[in-house]
Short mmCIF file of C-alpha atoms in Angstrom, two decimals:
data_model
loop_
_atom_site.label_atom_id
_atom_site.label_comp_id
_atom_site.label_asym_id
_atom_site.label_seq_id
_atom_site.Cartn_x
_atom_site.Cartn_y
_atom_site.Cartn_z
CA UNK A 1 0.00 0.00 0.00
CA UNK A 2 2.75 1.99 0.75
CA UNK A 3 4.44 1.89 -2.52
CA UNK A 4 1.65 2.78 -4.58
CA UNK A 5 1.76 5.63 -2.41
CA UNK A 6 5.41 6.96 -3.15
CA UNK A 7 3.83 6.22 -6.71
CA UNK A 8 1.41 8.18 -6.34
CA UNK A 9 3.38 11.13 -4.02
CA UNK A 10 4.18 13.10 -7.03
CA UNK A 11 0.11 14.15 -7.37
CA UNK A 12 -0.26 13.64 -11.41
CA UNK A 13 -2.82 11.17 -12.95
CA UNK A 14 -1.41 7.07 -13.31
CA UNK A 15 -3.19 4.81 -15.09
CA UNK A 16 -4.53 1.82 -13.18
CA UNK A 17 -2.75 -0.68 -15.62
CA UNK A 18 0.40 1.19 -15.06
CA UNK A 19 -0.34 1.17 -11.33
CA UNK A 20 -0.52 -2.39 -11.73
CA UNK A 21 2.27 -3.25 -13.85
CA UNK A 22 4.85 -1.38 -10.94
CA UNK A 23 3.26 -3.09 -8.32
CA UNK A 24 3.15 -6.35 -10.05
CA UNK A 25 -0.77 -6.89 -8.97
CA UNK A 26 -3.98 -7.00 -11.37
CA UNK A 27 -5.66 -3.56 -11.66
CA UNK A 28 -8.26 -4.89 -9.88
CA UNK A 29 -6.08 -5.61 -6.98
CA UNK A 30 -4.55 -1.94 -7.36
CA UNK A 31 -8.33 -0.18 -7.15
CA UNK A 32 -8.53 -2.30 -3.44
CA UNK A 33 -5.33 -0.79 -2.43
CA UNK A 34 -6.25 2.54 -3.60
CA UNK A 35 -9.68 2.31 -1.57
CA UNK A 36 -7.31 1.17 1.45
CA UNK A 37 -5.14 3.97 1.05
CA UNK A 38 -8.68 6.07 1.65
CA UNK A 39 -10.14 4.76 4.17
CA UNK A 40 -6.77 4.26 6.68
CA UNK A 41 -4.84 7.13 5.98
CA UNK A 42 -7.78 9.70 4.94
CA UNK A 43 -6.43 10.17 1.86
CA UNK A 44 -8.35 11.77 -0.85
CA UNK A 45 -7.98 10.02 -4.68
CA UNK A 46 -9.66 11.83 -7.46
CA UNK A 47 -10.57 8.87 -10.19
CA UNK A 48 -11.13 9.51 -13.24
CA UNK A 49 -12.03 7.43 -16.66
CA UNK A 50 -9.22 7.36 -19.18
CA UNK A 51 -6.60 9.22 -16.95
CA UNK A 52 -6.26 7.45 -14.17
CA UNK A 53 -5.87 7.94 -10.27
CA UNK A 54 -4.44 11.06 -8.93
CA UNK A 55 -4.03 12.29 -5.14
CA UNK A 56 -6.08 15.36 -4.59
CA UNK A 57 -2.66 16.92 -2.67
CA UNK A 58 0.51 15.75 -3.77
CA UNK A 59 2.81 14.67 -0.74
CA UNK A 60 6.24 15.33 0.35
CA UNK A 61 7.38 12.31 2.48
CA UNK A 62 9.73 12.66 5.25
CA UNK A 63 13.47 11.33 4.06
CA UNK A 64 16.59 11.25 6.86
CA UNK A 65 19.08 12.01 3.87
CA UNK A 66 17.22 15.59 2.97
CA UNK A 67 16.79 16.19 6.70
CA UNK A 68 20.66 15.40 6.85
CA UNK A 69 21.88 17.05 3.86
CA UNK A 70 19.78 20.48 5.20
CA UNK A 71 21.22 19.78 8.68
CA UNK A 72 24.61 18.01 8.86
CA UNK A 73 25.42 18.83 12.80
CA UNK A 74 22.44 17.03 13.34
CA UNK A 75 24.11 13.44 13.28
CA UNK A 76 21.57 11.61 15.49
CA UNK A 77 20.35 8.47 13.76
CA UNK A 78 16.78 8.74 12.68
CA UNK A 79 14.43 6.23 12.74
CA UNK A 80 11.49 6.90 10.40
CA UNK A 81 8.14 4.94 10.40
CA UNK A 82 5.04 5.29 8.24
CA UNK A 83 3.21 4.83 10.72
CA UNK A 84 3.60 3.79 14.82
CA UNK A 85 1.59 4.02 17.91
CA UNK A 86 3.63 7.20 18.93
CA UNK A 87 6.68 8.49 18.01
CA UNK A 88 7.38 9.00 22.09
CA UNK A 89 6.16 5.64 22.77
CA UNK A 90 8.62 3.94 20.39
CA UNK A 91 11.33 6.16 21.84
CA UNK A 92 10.94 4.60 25.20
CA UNK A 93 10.91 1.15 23.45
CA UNK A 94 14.52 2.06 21.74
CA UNK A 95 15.62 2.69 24.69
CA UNK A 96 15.00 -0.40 26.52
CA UNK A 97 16.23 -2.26 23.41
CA UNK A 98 19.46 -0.82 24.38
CA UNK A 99 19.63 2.62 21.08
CA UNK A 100 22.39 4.41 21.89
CA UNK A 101 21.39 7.77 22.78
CA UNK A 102 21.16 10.56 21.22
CA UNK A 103 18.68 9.58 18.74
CA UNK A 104 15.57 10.89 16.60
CA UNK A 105 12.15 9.51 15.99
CA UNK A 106 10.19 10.40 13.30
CA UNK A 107 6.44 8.96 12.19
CA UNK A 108 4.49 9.59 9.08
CA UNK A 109 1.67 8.98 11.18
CA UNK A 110 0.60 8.04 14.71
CA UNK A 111 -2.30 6.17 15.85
CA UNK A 112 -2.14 6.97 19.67
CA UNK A 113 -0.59 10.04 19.54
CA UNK A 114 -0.44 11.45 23.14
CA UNK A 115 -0.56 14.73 24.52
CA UNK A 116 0.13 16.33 28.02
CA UNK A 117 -2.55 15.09 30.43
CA UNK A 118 -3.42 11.68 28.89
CA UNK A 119 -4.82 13.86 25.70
CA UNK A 120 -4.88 12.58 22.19
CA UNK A 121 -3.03 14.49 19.94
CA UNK A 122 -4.20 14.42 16.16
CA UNK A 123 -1.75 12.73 13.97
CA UNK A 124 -2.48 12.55 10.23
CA UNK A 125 -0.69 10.88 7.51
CA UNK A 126 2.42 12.73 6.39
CA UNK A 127 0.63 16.47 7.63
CA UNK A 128 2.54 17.29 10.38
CA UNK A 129 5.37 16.71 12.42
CA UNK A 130 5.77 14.04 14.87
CA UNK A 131 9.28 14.00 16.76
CA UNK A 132 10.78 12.81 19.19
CA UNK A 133 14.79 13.23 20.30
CA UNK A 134 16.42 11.43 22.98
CA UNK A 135 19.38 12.80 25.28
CA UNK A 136 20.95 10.66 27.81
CA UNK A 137 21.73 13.03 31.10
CA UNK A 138 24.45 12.52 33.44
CA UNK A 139 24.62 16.08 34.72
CA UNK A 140 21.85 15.25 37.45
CA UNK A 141 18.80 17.17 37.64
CA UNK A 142 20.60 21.05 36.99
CA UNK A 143 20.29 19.46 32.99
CA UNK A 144 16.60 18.77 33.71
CA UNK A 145 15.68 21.96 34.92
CA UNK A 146 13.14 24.18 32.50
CA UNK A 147 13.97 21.21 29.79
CA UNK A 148 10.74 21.22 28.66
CA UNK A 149 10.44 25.41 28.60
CA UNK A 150 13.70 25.39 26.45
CA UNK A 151 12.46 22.95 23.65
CA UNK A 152 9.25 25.42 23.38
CA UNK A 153 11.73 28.13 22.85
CA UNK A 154 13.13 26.28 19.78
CA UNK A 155 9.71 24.99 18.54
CA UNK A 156 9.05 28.50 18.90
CA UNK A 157 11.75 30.44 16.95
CA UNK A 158 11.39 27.58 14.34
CA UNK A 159 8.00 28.51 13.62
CA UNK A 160 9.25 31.94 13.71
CA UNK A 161 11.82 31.82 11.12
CA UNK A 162 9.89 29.80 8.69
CA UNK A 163 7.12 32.23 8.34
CA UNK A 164 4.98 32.77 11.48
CA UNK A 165 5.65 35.73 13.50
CA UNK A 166 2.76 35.79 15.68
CA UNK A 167 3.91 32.09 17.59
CA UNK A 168 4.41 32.64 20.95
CA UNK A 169 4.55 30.74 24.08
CA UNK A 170 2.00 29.40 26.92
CA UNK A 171 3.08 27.34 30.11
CA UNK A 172 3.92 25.04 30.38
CA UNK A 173 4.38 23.12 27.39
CA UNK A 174 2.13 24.69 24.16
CA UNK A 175 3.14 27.07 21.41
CA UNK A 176 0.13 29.02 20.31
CA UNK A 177 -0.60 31.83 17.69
CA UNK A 178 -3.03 34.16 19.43
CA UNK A 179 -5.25 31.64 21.22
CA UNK A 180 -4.60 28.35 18.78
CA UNK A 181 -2.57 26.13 19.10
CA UNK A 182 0.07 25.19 16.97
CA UNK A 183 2.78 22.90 18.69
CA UNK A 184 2.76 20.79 21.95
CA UNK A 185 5.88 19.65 24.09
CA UNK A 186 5.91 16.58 25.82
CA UNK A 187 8.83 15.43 27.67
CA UNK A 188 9.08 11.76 29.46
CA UNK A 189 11.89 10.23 31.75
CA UNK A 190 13.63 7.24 32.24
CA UNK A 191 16.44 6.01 34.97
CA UNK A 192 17.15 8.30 37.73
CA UNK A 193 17.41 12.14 37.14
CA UNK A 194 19.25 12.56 39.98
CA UNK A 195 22.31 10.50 38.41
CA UNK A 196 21.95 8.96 34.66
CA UNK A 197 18.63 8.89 33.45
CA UNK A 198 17.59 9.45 29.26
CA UNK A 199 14.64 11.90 28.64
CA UNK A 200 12.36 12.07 25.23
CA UNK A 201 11.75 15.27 23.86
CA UNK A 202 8.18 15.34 22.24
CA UNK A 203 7.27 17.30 20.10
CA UNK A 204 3.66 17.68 17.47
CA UNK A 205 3.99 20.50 15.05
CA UNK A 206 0.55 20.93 12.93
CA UNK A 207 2.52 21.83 9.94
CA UNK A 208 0.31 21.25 6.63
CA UNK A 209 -3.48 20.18 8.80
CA UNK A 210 -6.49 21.65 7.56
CA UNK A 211 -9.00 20.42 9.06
CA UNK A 212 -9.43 17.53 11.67
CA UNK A 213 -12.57 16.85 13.79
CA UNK A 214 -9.82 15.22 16.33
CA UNK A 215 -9.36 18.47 18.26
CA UNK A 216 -11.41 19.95 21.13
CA UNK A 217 -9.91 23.48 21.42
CA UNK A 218 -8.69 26.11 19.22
CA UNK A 219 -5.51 25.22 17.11
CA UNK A 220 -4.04 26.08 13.91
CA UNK A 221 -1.39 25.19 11.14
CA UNK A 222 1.60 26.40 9.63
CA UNK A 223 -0.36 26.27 6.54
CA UNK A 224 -3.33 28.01 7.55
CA UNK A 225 -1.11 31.06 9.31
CA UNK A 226 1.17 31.29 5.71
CA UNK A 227 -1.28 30.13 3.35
CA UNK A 228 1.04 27.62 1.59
CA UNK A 229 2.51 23.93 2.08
CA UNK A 230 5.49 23.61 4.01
CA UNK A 231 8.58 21.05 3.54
CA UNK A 232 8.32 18.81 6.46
CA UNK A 233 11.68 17.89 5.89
CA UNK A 234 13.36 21.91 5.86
CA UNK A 235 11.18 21.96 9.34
CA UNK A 236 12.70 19.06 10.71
CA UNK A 237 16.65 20.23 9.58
CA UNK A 238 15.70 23.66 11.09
CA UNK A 239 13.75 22.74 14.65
CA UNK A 240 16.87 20.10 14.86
CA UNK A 241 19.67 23.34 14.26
CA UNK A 242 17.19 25.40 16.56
CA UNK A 243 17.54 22.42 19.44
CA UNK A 244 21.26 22.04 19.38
CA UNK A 245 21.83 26.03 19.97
CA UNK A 246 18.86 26.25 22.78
CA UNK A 247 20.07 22.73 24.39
CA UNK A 248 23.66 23.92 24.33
CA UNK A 249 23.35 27.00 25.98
CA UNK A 250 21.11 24.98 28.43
CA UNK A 251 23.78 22.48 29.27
CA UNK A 252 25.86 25.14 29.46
CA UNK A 253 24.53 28.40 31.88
CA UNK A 254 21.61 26.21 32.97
CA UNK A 255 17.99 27.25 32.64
CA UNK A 256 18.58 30.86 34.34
CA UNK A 257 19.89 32.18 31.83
CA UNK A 258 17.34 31.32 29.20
CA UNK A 259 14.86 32.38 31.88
CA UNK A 260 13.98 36.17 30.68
CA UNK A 261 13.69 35.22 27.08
CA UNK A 262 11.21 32.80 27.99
CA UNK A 263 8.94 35.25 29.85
CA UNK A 264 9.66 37.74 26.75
CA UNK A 265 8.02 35.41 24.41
CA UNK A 266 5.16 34.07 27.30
CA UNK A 267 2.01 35.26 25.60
CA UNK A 268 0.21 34.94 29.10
CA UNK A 269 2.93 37.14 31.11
CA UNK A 270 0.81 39.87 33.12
CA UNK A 271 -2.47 37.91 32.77
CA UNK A 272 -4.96 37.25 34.48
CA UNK A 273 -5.35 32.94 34.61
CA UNK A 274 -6.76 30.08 36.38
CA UNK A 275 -4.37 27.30 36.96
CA UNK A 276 -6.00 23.73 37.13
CA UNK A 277 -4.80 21.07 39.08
CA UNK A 278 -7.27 18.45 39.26
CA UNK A 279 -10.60 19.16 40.78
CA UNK A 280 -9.31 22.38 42.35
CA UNK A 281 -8.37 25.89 40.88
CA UNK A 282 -6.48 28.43 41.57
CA UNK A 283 -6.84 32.40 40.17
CA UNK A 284 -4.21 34.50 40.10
CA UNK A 285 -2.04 36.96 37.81
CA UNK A 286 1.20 35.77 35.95
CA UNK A 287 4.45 37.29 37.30
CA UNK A 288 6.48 34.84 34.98
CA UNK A 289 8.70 31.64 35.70
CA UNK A 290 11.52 31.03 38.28
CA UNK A 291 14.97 29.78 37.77
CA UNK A 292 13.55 26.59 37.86
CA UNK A 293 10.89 26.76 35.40
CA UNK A 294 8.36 26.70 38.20
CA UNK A 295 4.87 29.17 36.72
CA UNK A 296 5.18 32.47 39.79
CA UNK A 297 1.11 33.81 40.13
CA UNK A 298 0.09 36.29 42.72
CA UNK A 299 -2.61 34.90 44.44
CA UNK A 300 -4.71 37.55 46.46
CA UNK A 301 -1.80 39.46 46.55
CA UNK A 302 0.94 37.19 47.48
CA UNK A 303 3.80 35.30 45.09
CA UNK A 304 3.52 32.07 44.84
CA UNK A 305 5.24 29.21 42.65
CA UNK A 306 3.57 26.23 41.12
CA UNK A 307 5.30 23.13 38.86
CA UNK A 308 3.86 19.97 37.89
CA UNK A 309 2.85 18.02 34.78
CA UNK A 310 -0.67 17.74 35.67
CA UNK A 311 -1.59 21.54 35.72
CA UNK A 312 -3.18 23.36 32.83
CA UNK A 313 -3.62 26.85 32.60
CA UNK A 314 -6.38 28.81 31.44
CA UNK A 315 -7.37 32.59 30.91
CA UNK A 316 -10.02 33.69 33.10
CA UNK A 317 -13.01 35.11 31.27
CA UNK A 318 -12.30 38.65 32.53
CA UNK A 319 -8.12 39.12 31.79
#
């Protein structure tokens, strides 16, 4: 199925007896796999009589040796799946396997794709970006602190320098533009942080999406904020360049001194929020984040410092 796809990538019309002689199956037999090709990877196939089939979108598939030749500092190995569970998921698999670290992960699609939270995160074929680097740590937890904030920052500036001005950040873990949503960190340990542990850096980008009915909130596309298809594979080469600066400095001054760009770029700073943790909330106004990464609110007038995976922020209906 997936090679009368790359036959069909380059969006012009192929006859179904071609189809069939490349494939080495009956036409018959190629009009099944076309219908599969529909109804598992949403794919739309104009058909028509005397021409042939012909995607409605051609596709750019992701390829490790353009996303190499773009980005040759980038030497992690990459391993690249049509289509996996997640792409953080098979992370944590590699590394029990024994992958030596550091290493990329890279799906076409993902058919549990997982949020912050326990969320879904919509993951169509060959769209957007599904990612996910792993680091092995041995500097204790210093290397861990505000990881997550810093690999916003890159998603960030990414988005920034291919085209979208208006991305910004929202605590913990989101990229926005205005109020939608554009890219989502998720970040998940293994070992002991205190000493060696490895940590996968998750990240969705909705990078050519349209439309979904997958997604209960506001949230937008590369595509929809430029108006034209993007090159998964330049945004891959360029969020991996973006990483290695942000991750360096990180290693290197620790989170504090990334600190004040962060709360330049926090789209929420000076707001007034509710944080959610659980069944219980808490209003207060933003002051910004600590050394640690930690979200500082003033709650009835007094500073105080929350962290934790299982917040969420919100606006309140009168900021």
């Amino acid at each position: 199925m997936l090679t009368l796809l790359k036959l069909l990538k380059d969006g012009k019309f192929h006859s179904g007896q071609a189809l069939g002689v490349a494939l080495g199956i009956s036409r018959s037999a190629v009009w099944k796999q076309l219908q599969h090709l529909e109804a598992e990877l949403g794919l739309s196939i104009h058909k028509v009589r005397g021409r042939g089939y012909q995607l409605a979108t051609p596709l750019t598939l992701l390829d490790p040796a353009r996303i190499k030749e773009q980005a040759p500092s980038c030497d992690w190995p990459i391993l690249l799946f049509d289509s996996i569970d997640s792409t953080n998921a098979e992370a944590l698999r590699a590394i029990h396997r024994g992958q030596a670290a550091p290493f990329l992960v890279l799906s076409e699609r993902q058919t549990a794709g997982r949020g912050r939270r326990g969320r879904n995160w919509a993951s169509p074929f060959a769209e957007n970006i599904y990612y996910s680097l792993v680091l092995r740590i041995e500097g204790g937890m210093r290397q861990l602190e505000g990881l997550s904030l810093v690999v916003g920052l890159a998603v960030m500036q990414t988005l920034r320098d291919l085209g979208i001005p208006g991305a910004g950040l929202k605590w913990p873990n989101d990229v926005l533009v205005g109020q939608k949503k554009i890219a989502g960190i998720l970040l998940e340990l293994v070992g002991d942080p205190a000493d060696v542990c490895h940590v996968v850096l998750g990240v969705g980008i909705n990078v050519n999406m349209q439309a979904t009915d997958e997604i209960d909130q506001q949230w937008t596309s590369v595509r929809l904020e430029s108006g034209g298809v993007l090159d998964r594979n330049h945004l891959v080469a360029q969020l991996g360049l973006m990483l290695q600066k942000y991750l360096t400095r990180h290693q290197i001054d620790g989170f504090s001194a990334i600190q004040r760009e962060w709360e330049q770029n926090h789209l929420w700073q000076g707001r007034a929020v509710s944080l959610i943790a659980g069944v219980n909330q808490i209003d207060g106004e933003v002051l910004g984040i600590d050394s640690q990464g930690a979200l500082r609110l003033k709650v009835n007038g007094v500073e105080k410092v929350f962290s934790g995976g299982e917040l969420s922020l919100r606006l309140r209906d009168d900021s």
